[in-house]
PDB file of C-alpha atoms in Angstrom:
ATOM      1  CA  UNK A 287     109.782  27.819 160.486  1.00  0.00           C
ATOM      2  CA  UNK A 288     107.146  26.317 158.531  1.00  0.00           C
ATOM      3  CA  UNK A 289     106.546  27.193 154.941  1.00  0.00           C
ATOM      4  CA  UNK A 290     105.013  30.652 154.550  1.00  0.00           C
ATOM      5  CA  UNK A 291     101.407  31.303 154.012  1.00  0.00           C
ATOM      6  CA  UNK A 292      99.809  33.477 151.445  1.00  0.00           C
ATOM      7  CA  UNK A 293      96.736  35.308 152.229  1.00  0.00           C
ATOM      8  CA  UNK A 294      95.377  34.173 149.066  1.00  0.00           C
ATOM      9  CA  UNK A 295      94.880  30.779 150.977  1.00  0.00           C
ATOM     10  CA  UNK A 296      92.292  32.631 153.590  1.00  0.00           C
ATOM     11  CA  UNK A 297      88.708  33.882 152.978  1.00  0.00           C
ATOM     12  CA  UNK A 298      89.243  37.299 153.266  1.00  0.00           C
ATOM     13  CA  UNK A 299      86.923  39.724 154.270  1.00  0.00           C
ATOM     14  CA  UNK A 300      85.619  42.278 151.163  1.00  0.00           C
ATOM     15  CA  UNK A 301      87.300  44.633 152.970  1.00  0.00           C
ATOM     16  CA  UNK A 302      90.583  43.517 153.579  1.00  0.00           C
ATOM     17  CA  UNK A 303      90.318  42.359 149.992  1.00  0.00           C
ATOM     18  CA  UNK A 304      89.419  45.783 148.811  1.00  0.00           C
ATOM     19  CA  UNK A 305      92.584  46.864 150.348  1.00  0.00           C
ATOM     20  CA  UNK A 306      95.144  44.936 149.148  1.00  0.00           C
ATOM     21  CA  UNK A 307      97.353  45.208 145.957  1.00  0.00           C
ATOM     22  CA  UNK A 308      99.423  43.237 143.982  1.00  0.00           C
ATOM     23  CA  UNK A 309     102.147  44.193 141.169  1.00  0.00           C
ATOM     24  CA  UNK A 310     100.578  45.255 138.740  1.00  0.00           C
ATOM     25  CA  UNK A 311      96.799  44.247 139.113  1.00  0.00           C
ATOM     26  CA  UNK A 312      94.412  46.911 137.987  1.00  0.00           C
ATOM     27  CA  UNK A 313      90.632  46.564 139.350  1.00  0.00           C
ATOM     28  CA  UNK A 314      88.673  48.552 136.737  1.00  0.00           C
ATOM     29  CA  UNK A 315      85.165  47.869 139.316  1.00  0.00           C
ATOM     30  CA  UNK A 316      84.460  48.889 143.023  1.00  0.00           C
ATOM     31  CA  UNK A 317      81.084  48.406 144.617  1.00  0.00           C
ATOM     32  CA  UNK A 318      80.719  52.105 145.945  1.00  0.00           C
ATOM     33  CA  UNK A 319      83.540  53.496 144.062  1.00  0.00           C
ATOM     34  CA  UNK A 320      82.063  57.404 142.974  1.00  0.00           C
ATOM     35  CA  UNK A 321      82.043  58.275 139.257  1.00  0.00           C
ATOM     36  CA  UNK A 322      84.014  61.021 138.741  1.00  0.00           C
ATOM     37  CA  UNK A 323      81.553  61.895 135.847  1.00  0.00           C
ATOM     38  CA  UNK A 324      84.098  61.701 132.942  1.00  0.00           C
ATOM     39  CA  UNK A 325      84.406  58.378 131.100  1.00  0.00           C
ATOM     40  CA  UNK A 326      87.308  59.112 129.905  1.00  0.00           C
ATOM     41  CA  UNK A 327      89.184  59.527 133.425  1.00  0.00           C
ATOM     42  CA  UNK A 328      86.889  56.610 134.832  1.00  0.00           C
ATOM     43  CA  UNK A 329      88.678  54.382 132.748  1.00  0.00           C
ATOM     44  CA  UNK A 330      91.914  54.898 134.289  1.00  0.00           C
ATOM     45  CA  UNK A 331      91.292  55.128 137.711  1.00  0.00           C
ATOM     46  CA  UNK A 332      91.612  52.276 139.552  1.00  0.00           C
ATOM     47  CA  UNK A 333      87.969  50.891 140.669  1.00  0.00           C
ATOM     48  CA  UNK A 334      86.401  52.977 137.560  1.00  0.00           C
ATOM     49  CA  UNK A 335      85.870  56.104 140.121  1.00  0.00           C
ATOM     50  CA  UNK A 336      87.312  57.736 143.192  1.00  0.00           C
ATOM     51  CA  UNK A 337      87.774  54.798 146.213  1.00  0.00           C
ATOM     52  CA  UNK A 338      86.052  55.413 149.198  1.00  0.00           C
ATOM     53  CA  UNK A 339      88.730  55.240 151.557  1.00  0.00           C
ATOM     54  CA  UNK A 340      91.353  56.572 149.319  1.00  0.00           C
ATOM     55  CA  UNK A 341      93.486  59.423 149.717  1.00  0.00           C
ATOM     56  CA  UNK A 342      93.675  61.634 146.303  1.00  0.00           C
ATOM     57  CA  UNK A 343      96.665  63.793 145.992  1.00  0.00           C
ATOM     58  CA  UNK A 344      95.852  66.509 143.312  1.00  0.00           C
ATOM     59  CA  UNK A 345      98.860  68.214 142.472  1.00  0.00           C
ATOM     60  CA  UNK A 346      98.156  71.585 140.825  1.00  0.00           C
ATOM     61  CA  UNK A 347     100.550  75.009 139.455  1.00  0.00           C
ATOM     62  CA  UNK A 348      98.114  76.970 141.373  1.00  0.00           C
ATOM     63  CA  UNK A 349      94.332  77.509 143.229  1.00  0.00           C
ATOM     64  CA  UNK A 350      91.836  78.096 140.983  1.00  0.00           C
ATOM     65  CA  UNK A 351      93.024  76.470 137.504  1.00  0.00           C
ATOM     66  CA  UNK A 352      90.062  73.866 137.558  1.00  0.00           C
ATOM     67  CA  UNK A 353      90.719  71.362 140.451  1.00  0.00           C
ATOM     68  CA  UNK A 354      86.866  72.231 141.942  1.00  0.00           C
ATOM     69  CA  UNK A 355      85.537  71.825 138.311  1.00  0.00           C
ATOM     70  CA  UNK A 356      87.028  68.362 138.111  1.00  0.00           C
ATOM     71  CA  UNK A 357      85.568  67.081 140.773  1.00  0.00           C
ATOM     72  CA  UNK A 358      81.955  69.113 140.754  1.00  0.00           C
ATOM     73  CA  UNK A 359      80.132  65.625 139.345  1.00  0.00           C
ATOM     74  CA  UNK A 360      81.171  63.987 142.084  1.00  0.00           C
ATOM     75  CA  UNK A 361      80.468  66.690 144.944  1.00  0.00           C
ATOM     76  CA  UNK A 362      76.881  66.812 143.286  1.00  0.00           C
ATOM     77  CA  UNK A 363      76.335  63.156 143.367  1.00  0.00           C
ATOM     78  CA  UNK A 364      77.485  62.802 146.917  1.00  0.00           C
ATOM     79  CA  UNK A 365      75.690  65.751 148.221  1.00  0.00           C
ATOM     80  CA  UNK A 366      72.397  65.294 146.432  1.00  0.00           C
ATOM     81  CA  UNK A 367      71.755  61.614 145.147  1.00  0.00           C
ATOM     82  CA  UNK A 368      73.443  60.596 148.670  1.00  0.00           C
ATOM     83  CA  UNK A 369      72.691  63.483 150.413  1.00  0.00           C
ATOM     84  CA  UNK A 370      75.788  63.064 152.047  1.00  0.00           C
ATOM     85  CA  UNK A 371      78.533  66.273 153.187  1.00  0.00           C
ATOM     86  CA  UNK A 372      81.105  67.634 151.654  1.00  0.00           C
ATOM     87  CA  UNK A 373      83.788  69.224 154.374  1.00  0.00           C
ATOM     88  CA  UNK A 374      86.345  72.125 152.996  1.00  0.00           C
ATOM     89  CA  UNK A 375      89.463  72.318 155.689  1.00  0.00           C
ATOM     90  CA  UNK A 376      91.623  75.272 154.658  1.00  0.00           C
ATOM     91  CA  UNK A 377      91.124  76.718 151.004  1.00  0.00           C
ATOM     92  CA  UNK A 378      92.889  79.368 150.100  1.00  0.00           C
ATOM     93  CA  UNK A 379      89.293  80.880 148.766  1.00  0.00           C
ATOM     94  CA  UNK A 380      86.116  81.709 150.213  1.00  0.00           C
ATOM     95  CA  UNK A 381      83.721  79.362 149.117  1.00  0.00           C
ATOM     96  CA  UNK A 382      81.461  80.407 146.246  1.00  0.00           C
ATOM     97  CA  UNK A 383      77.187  80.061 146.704  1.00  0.00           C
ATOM     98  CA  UNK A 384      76.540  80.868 142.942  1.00  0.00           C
ATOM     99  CA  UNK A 385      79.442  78.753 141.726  1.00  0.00           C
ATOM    100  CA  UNK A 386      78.463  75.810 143.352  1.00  0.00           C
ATOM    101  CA  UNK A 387      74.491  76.040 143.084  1.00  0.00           C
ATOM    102  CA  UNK A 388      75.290  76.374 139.099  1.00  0.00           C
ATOM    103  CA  UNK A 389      77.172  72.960 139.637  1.00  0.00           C
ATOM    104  CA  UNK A 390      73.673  71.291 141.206  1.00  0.00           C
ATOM    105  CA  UNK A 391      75.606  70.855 144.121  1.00  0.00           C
ATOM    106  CA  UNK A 392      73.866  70.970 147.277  1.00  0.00           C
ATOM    107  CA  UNK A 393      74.896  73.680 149.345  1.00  0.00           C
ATOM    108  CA  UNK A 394      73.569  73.250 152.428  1.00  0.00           C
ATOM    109  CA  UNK A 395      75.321  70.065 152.477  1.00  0.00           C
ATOM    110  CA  UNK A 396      78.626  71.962 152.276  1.00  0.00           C
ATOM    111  CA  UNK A 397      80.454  73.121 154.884  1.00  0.00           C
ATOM    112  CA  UNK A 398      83.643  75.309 155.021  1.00  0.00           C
ATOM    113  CA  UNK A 399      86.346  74.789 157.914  1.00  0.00           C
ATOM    114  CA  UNK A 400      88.887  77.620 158.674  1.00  0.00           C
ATOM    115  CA  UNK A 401      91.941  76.517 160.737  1.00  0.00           C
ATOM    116  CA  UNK A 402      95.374  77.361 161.015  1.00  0.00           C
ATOM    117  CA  UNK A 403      98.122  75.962 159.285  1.00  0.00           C
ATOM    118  CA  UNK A 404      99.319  73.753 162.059  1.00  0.00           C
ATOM    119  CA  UNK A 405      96.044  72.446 162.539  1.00  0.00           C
ATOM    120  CA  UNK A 406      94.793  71.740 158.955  1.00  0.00           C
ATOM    121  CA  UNK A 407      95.329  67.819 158.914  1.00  0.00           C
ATOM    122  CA  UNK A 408      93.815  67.890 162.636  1.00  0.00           C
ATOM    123  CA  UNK A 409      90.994  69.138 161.081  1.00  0.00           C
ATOM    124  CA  UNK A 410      91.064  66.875 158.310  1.00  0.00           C
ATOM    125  CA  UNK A 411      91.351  64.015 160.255  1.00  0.00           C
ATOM    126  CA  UNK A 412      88.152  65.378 162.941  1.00  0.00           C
ATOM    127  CA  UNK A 413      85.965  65.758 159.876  1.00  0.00           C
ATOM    128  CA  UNK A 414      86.973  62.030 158.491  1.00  0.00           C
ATOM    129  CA  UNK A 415      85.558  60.673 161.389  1.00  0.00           C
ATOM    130  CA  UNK A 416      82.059  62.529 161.276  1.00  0.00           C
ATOM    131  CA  UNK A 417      79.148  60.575 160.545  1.00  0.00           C
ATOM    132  CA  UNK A 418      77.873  61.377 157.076  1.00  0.00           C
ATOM    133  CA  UNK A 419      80.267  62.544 155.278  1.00  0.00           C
ATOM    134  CA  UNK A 420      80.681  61.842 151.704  1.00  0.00           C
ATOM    135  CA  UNK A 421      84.255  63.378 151.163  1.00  0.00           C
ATOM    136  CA  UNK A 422      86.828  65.638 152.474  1.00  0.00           C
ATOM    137  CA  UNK A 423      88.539  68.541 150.455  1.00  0.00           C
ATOM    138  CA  UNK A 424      91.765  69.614 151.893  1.00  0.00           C
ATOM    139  CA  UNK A 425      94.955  72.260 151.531  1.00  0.00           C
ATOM    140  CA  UNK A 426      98.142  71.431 152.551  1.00  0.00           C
ATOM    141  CA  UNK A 427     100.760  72.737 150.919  1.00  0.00           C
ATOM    142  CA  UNK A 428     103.472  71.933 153.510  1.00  0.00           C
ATOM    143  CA  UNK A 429     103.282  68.144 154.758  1.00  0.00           C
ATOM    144  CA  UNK A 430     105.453  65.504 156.435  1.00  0.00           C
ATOM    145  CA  UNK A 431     105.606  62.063 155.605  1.00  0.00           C
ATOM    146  CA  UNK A 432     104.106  60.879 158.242  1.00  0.00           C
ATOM    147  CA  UNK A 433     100.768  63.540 158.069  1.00  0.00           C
ATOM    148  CA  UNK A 434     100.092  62.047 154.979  1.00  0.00           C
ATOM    149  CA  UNK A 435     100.139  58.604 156.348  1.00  0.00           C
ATOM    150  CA  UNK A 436      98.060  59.823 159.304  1.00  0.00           C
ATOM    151  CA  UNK A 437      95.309  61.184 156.960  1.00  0.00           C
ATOM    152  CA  UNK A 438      95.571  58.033 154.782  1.00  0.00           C
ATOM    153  CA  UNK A 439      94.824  56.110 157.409  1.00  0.00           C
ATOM    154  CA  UNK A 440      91.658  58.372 158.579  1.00  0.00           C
ATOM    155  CA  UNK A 441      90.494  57.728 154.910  1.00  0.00           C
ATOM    156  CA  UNK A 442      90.981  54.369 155.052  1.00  0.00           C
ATOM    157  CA  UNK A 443      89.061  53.629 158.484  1.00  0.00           C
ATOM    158  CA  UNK A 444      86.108  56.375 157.273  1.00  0.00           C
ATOM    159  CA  UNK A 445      85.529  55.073 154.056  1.00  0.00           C
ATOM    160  CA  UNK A 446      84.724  58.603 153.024  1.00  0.00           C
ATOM    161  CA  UNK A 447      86.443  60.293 149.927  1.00  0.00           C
ATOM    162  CA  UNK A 448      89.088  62.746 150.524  1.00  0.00           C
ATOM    163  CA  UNK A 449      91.375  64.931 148.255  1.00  0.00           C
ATOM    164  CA  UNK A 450      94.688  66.667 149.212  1.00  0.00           C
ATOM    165  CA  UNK A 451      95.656  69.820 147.326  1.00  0.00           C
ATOM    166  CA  UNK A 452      99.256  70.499 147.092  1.00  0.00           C
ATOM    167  CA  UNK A 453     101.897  72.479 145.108  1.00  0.00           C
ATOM    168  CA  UNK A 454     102.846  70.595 141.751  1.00  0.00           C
ATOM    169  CA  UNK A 455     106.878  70.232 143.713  1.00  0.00           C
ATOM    170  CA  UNK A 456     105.267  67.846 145.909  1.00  0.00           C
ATOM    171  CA  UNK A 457     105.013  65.599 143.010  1.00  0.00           C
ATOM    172  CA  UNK A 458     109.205  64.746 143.875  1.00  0.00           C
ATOM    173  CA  UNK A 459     107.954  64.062 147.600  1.00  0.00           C
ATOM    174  CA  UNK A 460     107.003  60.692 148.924  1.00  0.00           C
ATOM    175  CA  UNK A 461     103.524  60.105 149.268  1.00  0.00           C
ATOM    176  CA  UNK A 462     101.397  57.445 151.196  1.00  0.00           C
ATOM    177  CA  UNK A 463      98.325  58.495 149.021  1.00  0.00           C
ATOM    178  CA  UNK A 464      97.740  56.066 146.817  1.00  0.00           C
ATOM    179  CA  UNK A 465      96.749  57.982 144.043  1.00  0.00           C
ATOM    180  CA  UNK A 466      98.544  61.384 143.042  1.00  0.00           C
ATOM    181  CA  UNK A 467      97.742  63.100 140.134  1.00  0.00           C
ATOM    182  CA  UNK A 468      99.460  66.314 138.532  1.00  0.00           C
ATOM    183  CA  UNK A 469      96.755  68.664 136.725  1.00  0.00           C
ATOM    184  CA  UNK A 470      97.945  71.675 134.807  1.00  0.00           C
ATOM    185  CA  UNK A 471      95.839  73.704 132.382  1.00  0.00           C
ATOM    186  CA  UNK A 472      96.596  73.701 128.277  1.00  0.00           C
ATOM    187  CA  UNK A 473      95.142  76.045 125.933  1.00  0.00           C
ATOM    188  CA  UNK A 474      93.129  75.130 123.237  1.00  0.00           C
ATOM    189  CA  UNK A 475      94.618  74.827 119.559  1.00  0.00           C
ATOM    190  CA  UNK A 476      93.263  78.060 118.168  1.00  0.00           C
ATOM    191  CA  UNK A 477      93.464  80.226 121.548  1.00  0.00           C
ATOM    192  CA  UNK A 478      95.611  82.536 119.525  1.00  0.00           C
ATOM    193  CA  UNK A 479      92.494  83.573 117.473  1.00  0.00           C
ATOM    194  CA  UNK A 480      90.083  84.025 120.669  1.00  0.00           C
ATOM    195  CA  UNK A 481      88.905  86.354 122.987  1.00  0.00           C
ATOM    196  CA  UNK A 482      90.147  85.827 126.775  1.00  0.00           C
ATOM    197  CA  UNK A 483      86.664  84.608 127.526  1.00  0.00           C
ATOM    198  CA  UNK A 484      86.510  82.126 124.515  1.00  0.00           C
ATOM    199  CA  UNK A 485      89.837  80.352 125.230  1.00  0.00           C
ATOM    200  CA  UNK A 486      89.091  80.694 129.041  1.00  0.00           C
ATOM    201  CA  UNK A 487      85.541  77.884 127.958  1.00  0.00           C
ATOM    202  CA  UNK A 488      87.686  76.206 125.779  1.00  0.00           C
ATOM    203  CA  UNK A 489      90.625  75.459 128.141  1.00  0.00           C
ATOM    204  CA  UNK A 490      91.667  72.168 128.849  1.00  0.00           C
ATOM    205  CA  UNK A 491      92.777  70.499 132.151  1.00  0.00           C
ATOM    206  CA  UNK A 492      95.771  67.868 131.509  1.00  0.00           C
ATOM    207  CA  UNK A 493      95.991  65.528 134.091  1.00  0.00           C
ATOM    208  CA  UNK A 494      99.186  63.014 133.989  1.00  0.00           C
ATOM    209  CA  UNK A 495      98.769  59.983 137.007  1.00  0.00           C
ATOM    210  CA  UNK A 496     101.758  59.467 138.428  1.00  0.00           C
ATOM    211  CA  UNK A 497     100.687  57.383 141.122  1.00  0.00           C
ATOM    212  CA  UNK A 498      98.244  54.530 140.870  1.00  0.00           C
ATOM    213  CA  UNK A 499      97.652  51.161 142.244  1.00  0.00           C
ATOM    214  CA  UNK A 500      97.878  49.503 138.539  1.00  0.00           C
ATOM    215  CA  UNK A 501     100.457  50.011 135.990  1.00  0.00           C
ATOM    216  CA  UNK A 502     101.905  52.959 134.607  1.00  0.00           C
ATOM    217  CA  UNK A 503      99.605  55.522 132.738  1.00  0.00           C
ATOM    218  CA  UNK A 504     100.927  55.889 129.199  1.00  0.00           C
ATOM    219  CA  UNK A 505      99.848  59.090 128.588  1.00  0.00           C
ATOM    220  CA  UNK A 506      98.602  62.048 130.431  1.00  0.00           C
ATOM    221  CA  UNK A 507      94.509  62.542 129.780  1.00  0.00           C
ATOM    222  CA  UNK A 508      93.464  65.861 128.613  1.00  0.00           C
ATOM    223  CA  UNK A 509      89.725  67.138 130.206  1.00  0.00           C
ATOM    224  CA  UNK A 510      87.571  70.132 128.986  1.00  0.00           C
ATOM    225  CA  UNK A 511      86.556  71.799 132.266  1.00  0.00           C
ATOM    226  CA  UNK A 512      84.345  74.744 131.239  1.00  0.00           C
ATOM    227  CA  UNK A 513      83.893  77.805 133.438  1.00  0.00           C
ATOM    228  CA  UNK A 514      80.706  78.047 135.505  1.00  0.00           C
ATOM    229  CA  UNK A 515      79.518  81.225 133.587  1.00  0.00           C
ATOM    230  CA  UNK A 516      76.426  81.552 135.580  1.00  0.00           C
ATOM    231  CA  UNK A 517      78.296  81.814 138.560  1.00  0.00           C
ATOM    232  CA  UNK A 518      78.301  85.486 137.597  1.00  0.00           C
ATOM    233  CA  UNK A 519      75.297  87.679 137.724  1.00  0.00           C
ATOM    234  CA  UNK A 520      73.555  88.580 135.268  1.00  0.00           C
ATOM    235  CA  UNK A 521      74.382  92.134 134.432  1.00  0.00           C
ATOM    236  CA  UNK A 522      77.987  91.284 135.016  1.00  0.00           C
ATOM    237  CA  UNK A 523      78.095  88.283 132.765  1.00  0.00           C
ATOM    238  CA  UNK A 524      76.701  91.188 130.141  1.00  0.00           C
ATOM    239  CA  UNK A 525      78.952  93.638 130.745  1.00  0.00           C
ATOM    240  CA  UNK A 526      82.009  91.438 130.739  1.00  0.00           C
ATOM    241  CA  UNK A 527      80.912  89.781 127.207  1.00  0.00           C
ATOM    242  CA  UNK A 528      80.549  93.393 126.157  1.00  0.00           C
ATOM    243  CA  UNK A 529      83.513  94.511 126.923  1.00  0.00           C
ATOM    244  CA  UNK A 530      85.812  91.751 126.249  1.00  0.00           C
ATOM    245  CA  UNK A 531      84.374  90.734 122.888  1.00  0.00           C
ATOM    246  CA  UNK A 532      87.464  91.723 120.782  1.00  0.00           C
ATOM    247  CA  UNK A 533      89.846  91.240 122.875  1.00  0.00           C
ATOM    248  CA  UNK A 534      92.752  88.981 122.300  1.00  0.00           C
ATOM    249  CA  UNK A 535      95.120  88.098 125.495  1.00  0.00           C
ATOM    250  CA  UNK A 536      98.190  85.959 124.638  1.00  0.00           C
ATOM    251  CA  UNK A 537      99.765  83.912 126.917  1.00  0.00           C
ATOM    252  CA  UNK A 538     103.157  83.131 127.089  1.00  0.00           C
ATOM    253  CA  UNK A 539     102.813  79.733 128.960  1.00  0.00           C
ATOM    254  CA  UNK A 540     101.807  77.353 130.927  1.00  0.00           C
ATOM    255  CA  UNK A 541     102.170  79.670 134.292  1.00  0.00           C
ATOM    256  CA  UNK A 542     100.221  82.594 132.563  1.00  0.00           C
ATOM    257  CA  UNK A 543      97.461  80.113 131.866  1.00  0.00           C
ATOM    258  CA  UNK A 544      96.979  79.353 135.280  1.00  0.00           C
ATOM    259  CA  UNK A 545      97.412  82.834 137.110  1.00  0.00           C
ATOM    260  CA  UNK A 546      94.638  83.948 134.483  1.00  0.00           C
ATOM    261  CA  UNK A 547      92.005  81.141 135.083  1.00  0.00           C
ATOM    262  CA  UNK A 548      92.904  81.538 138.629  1.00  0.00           C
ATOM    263  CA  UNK A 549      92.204  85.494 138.509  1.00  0.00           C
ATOM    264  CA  UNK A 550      89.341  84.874 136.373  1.00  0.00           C
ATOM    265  CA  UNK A 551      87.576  82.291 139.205  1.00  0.00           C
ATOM    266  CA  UNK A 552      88.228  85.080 141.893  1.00  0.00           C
ATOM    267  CA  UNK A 553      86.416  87.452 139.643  1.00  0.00           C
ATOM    268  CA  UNK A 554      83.774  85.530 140.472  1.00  0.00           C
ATOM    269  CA  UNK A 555      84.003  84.722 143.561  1.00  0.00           C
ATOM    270  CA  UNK A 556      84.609  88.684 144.611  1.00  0.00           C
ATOM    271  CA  UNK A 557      81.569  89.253 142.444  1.00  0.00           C
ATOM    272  CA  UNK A 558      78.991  87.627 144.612  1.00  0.00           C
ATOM    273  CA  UNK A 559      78.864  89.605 148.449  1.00  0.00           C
ATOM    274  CA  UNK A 560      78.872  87.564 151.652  1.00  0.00           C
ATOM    275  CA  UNK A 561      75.210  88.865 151.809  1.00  0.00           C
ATOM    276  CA  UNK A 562      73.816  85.721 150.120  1.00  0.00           C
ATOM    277  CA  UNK A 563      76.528  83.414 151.049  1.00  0.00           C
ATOM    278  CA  UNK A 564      75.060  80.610 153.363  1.00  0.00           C
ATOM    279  CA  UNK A 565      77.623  77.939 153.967  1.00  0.00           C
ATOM    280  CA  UNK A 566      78.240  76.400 157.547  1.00  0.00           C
ATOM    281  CA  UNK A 567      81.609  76.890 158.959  1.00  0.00           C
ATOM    282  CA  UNK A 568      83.736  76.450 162.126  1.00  0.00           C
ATOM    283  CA  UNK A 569      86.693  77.643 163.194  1.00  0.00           C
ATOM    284  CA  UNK A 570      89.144  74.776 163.977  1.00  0.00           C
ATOM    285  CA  UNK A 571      91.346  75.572 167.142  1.00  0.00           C
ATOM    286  CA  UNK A 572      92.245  72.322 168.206  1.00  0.00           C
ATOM    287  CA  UNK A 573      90.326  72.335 171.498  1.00  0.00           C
TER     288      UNK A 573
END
């Protein structure tokens, strides 16, 4: 056979070159890479931002801890600046009007898809391919192999955003996503001296990358994610500060920290009534 060729001796195509890696090469610049709003996480991601065509793996202890939060600049820039959609496939919460609209995310470019376990990453995969969309949020906390390597590859040919939500034990399971990250929530230095709700605004979300296309992140990162208070109502927000001035809640660990910020987002979530919620959804049924 003759000598072998490198690709490096072609002119390749800005997308093909977009999509290949080598060793330990780092791009720190993509064309329509999306901010994810925090320098600080910018910096490490590979492009400067989330890749359009990218599959994220967020790997979290549990629902509700601040994965939303994280990405809110980023749902607000694709849904308003780029008035693009945002497509939910399976959460394990009813989506929140309030919560969202305190974000400046637009809503009615949001829409919420309820399917069945078995047909989650067929759902996935049917929103990838819809014209318009700016990214794809989805649960699976169960997945072969090869269904991540099927939604990769829906990513890849949509050029849309999309992040998978699993269990943090995924994070010993292989992975065709090409960036996985593990985010847990820390408590501030001096949460022994707070009030639930002070520590709750002053929690941090530590996010270690354990997957990248680049080297090895040193360290993990450490985010402050502050709860959407006026996702609340008004008289509620009162009577909760009221009432939960003095106290003191402490936390044994990491666990603890996440089943409260987790109760404390379905607080408010259960505190605003289907009346006003206005989000388009579909049932998914695999017809």
């Amino acid at each position: 056979m003759g000598a072998a060729l490198s690709l490096l001796d072609f002119e390749l195509t800005a997308r093909l070159q977009q999509q290949l890696w080598q060793g330990e090469q780092f791009s720190t610049s993509h064309p329509n890479v999306i901010s994810s709003g925090y320098r600080l996480l910018d910096r490490v991601l590979p492009g400067a931002g989330w890749l359009p065509g990218t599959v994220t793996e967020v790997l979290i202890e549990e629902s509700g801890v601040g994965e939303i939060r994280l990405l809110a600049r980023s749902l607000r820039e694709l849904t308003t600046t780029q008035s693009r959609s945002v497509v939910f496939v399976a959460p394990p919460w009813m989506p929140n009007f309030a919560a969202f609209r305190a974000m400046h995310i637009a809503t009615d470019k949001l829409v919420w898809v309820r399917a069945a376990d078995e047909q989650v990453l067929w759902a996935a995969e049917q929103s990838l391919k819809q014209e318009g969309i700016g990214a794809v949020l989805v649960w699976l906390p169960k997945a072969r192999p090869e269904a991540l390597r099927r939604l990769q590859v829906a990513a890849q040919e949509s050029q849309s955003l999309a992040f998978l939500f699993r269990p943090l034990n995924a994070a010993k399971q292989s992975s065709a996503a090409p960036l996985r990250m593990v985010c847990k929530p820390i408590l501030p230095p001096a949460a022994q001296t707070m009030n639930r709700r002070e520590w709750i605004q002053a929690v941090m979300l530590e996010i270690d990358i354990i997957k990248r296309r680049g080297p090895l992140l040193g360290k993990p990162l450490q985010l402050r994610l502050p709860l959407q208070l006026p996702a609340l109502p008004e008289h509620l927000r009162r009577a909760s500060q009221q009432r939960k001035a003095r106290e003191v809640n402490h936390v044994v660990d990491s666990g603890d920290i996440a089943a409260i910020i987790a109760r404390s987002s379905q607080a408010a979530i259960d505190a605003i009534r289907i009346g006003e919620f206005d989000f388009a959804w579909s049932e998914a049924d695999g017809q």
